[in-house]
PDB file of C-alpha atoms in Angstrom:
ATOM      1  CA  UNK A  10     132.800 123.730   1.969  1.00 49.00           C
ATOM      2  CA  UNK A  11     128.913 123.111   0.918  1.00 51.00           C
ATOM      3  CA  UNK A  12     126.544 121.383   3.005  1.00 52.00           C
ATOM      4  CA  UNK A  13     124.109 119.171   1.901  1.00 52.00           C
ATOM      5  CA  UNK A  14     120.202 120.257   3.127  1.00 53.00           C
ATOM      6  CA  UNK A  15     117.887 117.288   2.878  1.00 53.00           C
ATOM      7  CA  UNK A  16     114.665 118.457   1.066  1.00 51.00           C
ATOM      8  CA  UNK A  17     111.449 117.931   2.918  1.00 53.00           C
ATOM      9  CA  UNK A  18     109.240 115.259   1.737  1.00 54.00           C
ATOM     10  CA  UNK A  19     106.296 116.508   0.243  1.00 56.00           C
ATOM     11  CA  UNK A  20     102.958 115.631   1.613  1.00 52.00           C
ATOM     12  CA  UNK A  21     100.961 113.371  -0.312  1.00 63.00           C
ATOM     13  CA  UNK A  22      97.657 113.603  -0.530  1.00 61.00           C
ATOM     14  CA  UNK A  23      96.673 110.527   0.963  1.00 62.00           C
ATOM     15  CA  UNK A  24      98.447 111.116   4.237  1.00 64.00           C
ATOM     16  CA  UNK A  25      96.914 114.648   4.492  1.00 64.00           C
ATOM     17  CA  UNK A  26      93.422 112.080   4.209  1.00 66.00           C
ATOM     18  CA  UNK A  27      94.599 110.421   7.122  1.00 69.00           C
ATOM     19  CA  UNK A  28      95.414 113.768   9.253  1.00 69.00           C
ATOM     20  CA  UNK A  29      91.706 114.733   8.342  1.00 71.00           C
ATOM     21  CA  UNK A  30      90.300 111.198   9.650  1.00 71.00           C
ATOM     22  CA  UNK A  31      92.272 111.161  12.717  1.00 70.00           C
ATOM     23  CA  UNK A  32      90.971 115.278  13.236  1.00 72.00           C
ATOM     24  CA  UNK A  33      87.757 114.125  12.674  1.00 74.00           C
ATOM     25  CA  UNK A  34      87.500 111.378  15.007  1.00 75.00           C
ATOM     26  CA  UNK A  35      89.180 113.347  17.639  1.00 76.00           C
ATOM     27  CA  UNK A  36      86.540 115.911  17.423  1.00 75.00           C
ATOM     28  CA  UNK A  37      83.324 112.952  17.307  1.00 76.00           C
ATOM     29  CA  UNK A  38      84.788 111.984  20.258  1.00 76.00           C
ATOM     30  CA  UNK A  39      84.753 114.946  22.033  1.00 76.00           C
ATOM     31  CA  UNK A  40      81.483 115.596  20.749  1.00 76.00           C
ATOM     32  CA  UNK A  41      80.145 112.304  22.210  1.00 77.00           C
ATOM     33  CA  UNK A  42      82.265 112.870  25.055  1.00 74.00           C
ATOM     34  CA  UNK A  43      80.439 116.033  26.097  1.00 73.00           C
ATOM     35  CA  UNK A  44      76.845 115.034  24.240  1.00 72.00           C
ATOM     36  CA  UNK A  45      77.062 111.769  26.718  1.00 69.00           C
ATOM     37  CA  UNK A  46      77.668 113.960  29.742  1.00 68.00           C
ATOM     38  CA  UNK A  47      74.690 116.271  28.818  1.00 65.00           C
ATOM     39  CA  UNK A  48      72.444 113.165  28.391  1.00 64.00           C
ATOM     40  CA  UNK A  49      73.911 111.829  31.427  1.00 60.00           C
ATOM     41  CA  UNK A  50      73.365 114.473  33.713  1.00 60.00           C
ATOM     42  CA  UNK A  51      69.406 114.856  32.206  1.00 59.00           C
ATOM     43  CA  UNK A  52      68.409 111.408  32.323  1.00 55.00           C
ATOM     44  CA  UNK A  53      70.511 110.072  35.411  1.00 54.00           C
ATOM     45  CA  UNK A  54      68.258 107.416  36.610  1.00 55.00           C
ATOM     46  CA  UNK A  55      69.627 108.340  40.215  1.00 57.00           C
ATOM     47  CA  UNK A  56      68.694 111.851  40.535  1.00 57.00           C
ATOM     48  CA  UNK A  57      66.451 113.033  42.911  1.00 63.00           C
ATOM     49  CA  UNK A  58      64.156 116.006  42.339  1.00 65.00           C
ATOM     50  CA  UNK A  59      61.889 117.665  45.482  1.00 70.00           C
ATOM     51  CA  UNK A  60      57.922 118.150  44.892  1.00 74.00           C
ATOM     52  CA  UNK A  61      56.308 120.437  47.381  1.00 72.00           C
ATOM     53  CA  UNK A  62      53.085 118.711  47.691  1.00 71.00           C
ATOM     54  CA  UNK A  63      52.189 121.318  50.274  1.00 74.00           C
ATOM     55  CA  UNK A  64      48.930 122.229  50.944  1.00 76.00           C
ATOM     56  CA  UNK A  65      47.751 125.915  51.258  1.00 81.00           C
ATOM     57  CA  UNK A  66      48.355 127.152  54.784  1.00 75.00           C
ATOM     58  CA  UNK A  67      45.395 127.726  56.165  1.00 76.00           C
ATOM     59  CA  UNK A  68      44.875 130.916  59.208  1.00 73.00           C
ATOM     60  CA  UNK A  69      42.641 129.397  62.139  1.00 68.00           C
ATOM     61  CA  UNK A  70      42.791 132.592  64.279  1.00 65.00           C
ATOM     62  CA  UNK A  71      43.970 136.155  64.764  1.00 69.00           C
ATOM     63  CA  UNK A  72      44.385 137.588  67.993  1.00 65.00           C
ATOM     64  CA  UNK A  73      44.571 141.364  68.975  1.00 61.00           C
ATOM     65  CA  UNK A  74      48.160 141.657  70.689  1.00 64.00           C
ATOM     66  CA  UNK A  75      48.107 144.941  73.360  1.00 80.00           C
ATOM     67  CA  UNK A  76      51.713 144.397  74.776  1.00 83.00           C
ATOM     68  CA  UNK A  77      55.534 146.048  74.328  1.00 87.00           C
ATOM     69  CA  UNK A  78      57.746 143.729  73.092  1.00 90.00           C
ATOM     70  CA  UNK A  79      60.665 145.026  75.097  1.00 91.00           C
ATOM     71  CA  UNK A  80      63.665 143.100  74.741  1.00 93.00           C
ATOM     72  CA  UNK A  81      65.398 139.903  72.700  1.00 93.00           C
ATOM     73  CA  UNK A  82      68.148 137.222  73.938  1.00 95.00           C
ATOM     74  CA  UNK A  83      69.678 135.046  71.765  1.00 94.00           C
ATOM     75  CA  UNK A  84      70.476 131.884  73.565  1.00 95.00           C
ATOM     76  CA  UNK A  85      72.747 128.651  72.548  1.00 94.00           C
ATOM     77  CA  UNK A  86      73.402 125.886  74.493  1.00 93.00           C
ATOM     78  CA  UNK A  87      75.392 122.370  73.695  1.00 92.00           C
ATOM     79  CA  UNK A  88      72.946 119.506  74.622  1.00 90.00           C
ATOM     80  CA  UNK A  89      74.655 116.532  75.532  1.00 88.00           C
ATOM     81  CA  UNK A  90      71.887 113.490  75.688  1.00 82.00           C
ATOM     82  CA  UNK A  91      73.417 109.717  77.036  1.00 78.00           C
ATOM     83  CA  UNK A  92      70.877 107.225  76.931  1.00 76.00           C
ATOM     84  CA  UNK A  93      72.019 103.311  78.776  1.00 72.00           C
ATOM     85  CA  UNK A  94      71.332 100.113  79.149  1.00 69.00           C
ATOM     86  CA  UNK A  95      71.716  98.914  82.715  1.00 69.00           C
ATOM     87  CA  UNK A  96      73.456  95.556  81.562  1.00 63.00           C
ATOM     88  CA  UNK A  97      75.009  95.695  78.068  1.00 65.00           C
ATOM     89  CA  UNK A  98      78.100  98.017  77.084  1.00 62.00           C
ATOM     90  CA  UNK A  99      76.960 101.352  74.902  1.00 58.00           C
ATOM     91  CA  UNK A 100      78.988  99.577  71.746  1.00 61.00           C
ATOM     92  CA  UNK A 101      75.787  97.130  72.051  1.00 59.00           C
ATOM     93  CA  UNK A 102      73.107  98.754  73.666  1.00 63.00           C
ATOM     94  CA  UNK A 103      73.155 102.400  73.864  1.00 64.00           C
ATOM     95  CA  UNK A 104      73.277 106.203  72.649  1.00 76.00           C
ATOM     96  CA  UNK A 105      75.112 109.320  73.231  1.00 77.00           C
ATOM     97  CA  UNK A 106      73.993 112.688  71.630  1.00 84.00           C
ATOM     98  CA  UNK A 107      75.521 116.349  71.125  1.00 89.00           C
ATOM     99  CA  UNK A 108      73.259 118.900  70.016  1.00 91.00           C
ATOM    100  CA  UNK A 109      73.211 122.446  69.038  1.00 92.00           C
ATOM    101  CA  UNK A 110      70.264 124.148  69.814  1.00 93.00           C
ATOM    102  CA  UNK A 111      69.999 128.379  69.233  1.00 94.00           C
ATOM    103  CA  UNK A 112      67.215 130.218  69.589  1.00 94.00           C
ATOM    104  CA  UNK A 113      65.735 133.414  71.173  1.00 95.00           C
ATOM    105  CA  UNK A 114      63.153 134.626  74.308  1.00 95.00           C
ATOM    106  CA  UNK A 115      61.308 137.578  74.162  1.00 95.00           C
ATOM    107  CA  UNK A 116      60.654 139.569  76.940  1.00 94.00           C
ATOM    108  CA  UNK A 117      57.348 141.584  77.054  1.00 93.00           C
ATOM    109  CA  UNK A 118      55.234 143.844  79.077  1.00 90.00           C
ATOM    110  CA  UNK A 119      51.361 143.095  78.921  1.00 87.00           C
ATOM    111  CA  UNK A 120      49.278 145.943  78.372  1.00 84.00           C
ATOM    112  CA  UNK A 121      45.687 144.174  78.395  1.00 80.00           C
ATOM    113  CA  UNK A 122      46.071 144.017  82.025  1.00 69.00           C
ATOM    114  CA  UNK A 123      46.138 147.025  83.648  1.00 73.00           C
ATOM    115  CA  UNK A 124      44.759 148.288  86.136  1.00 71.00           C
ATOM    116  CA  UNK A 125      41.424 151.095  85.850  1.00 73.00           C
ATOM    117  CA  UNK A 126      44.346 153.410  87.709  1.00 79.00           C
ATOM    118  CA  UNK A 127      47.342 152.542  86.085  1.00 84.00           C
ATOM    119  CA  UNK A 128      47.687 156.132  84.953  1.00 86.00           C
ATOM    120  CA  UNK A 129      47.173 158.960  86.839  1.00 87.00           C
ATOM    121  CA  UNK A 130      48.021 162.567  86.727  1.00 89.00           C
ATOM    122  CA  UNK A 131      47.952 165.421  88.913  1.00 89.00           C
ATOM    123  CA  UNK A 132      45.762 168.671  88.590  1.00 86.00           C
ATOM    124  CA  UNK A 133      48.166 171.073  86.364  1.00 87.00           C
ATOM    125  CA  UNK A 134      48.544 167.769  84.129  1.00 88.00           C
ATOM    126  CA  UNK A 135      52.201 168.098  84.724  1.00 90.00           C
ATOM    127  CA  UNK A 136      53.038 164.852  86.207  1.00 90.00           C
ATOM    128  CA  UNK A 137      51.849 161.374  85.717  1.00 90.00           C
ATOM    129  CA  UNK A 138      52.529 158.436  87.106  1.00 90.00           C
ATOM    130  CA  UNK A 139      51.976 154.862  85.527  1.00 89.00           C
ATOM    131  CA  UNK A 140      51.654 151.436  87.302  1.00 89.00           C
ATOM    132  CA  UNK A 141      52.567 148.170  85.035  1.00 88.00           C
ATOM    133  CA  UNK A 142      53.711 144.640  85.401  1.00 89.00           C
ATOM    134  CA  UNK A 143      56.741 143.872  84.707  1.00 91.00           C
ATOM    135  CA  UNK A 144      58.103 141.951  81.843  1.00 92.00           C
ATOM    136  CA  UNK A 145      57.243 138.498  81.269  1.00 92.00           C
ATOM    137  CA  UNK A 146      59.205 136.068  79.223  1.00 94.00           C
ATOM    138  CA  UNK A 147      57.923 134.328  75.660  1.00 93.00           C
ATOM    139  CA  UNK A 148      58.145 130.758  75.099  1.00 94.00           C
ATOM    140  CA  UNK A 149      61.611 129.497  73.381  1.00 94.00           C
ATOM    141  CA  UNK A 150      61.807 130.103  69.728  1.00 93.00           C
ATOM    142  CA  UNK A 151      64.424 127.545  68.007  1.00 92.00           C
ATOM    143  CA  UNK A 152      66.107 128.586  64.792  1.00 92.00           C
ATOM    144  CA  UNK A 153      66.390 125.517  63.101  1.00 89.00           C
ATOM    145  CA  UNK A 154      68.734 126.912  60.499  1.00 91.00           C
ATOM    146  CA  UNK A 155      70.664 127.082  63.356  1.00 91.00           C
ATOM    147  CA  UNK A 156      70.242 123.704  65.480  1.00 91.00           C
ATOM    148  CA  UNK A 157      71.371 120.499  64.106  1.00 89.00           C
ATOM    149  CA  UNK A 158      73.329 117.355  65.785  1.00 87.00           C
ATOM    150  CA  UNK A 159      76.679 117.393  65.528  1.00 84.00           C
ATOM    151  CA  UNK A 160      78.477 114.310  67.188  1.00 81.00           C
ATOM    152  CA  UNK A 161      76.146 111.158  67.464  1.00 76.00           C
ATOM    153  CA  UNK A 162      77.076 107.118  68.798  1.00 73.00           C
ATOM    154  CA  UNK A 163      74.779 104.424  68.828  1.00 70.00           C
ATOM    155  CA  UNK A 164      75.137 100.926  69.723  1.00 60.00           C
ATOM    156  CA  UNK A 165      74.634  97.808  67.694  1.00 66.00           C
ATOM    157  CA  UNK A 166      70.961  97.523  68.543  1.00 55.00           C
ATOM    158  CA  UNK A 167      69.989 101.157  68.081  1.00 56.00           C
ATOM    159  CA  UNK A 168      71.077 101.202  64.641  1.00 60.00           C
ATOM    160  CA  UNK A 169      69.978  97.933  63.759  1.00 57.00           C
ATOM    161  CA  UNK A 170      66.595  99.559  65.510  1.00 58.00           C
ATOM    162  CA  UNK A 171      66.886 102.429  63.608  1.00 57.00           C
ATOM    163  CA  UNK A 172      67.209 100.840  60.222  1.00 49.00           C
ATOM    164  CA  UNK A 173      64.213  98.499  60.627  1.00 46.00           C
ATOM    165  CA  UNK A 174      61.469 100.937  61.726  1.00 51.00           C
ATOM    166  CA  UNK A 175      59.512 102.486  59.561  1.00 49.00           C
ATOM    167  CA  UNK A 176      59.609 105.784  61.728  1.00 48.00           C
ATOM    168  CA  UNK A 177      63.479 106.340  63.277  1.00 49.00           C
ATOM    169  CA  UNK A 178      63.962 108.364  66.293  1.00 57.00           C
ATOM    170  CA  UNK A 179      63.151 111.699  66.109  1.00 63.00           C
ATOM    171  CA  UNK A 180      65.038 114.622  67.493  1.00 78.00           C
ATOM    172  CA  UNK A 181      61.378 116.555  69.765  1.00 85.00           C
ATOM    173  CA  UNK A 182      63.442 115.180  72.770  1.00 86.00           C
ATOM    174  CA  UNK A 183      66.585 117.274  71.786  1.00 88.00           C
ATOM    175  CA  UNK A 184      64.146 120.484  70.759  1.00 91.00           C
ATOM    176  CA  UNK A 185      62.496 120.145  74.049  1.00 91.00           C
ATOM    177  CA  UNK A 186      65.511 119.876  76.220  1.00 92.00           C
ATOM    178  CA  UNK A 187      67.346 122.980  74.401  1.00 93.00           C
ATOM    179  CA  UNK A 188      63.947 124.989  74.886  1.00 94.00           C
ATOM    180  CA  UNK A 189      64.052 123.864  78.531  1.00 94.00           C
ATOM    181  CA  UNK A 190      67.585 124.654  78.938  1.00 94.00           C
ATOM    182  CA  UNK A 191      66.800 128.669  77.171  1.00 95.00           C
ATOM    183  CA  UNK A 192      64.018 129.192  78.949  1.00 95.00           C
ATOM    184  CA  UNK A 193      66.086 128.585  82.280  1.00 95.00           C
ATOM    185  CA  UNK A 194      68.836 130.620  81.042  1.00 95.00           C
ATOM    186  CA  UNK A 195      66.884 133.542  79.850  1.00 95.00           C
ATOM    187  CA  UNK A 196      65.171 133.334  83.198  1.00 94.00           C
ATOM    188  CA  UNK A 197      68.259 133.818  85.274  1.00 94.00           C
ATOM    189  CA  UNK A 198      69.883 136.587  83.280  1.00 93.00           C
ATOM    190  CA  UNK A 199      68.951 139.956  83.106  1.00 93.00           C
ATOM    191  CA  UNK A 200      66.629 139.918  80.128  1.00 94.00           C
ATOM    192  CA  UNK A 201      63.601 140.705  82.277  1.00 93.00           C
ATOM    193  CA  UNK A 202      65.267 143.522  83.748  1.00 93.00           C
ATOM    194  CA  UNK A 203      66.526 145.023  80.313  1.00 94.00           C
ATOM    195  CA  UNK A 204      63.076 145.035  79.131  1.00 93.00           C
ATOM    196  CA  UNK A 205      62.143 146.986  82.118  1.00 93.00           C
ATOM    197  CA  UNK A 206      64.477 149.444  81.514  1.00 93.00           C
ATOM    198  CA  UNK A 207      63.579 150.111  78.122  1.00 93.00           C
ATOM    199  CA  UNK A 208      59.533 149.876  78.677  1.00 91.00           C
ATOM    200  CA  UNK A 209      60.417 152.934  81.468  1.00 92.00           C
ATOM    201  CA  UNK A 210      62.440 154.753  78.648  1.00 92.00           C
ATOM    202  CA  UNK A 211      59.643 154.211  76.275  1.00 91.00           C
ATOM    203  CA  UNK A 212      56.853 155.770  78.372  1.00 90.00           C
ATOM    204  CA  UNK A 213      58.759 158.660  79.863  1.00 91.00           C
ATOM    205  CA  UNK A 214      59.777 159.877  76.187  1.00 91.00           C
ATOM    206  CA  UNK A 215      56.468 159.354  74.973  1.00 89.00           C
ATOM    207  CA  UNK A 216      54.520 160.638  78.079  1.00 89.00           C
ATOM    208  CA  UNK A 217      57.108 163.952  77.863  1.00 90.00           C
ATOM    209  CA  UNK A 218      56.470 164.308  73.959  1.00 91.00           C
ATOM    210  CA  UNK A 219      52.583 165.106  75.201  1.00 88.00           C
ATOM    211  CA  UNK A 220      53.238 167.631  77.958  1.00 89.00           C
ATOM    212  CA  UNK A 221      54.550 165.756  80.914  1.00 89.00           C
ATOM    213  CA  UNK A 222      57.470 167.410  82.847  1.00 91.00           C
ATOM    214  CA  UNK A 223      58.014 164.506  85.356  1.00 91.00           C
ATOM    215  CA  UNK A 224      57.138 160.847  84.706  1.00 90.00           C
ATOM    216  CA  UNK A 225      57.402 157.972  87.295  1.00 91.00           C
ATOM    217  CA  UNK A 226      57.004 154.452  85.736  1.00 90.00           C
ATOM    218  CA  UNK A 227      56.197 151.823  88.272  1.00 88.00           C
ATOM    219  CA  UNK A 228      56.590 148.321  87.786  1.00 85.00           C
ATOM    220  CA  UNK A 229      55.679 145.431  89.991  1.00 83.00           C
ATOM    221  CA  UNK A 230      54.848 141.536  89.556  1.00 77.00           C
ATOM    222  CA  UNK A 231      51.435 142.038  90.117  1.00 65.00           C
ATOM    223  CA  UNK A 232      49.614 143.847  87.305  1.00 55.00           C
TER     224      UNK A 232
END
């Protein structure tokens, strides 16, 4: 029993033409598909760019700095700000606040103000004996790569505010209530106290590296 095979048709040249069209559009397009997006993404009248128009920073003082800095806290704290209106609902009138605000204290000991006796020593140069303040705490410092708002409402008239002025609320109330809020925790923890420490540990290892068998490190609030 034979079978029959049908022979293939043979490919004329003018359909292999129309394979090579249809090839060659397929890659024009693709061509202008990507040559658009190129042109696109260059030209895109949308696009912002940043200038720094900054002008050079200029120094307007150095001061001489004679104090330890003896200790670091890092501090966050979760400012919650509600501002009302005494008659209208806070969907009208109104705005409610949560911010983030991290930052450090320093705590220092003040060398410039010592005493004419703040170091004494006795007769075989054996022992001495030193008299300081004790640490003080810096000013606030907020990281600003690290504060931002996280959760904000506002009422119908605080956005329509908002949107109108030239100059929107700021956030220097938020920064000033987070460094208020720091400053009073770093003053109630024992920052002050682990500066002390270390200031002592400082002195008697560097008063005993001179010579010193016995060193007494007092520290009081008055310099």
């Amino acid at each position: 029993m034979t079978t029959s095979r049908t022979a293939p048709s043979p490919v004329t040249p003018g359909r292999r033409r129309r394979w090579r069209y249809v090839a060659g559009l397929l890659v024009l397009a693709a061509l202008l598909v990507v040559g658009g997006r190129l042109a696109w993404t260059w030209l895109d009248p949308t696009a912002e760019r940043t200038i720094d128009r900054s002008q050079p920073v200029l120094l307007q003082s150095i001061r001489d700095l004679s104090r330890f800095e003896a200790a670091t806290g890092s501090f966050q704290v979760v400012v919650d700000l509600e501002k009302d209106a005494a008659f209208l609902p806070d969907a009208v009138k109104g705005s409610r606040t949560l911010f983030v605000g991290a930052g450090s204290v320093d705590a220092y000991v003040d060398f410039s103000k010592l005493a004419g006796g703040a170091v004494t020593v006795n007769a075989e140069r054996t022992e001495a004996t030193v008299r300081l303040p004790r640490a003080q705490l810096e000013k606030p410092n907020l990281d600003n790569r690290r504060s931002y708002v996280f959760a904000q409402q506002r009422g119908l008239i605080d956005r329509a505010s908002d949107f109108l002025s030239s100059s929107p609320a700021d956030q220097r109330e938020l920064y000033v209530l987070a460094e208020k809020k720091i400053a009073e925790a770093a003053t109630s923890s024992d920052l002050r106290s682990r500066a002390d420490a270390n200031t002592r540990a400082m002195l008697e290892g560097l008063l005993k590296s001179l010579g010193f068998t016995k060193v007494t490190v007092q520290l009081s609030d008055s310099p």
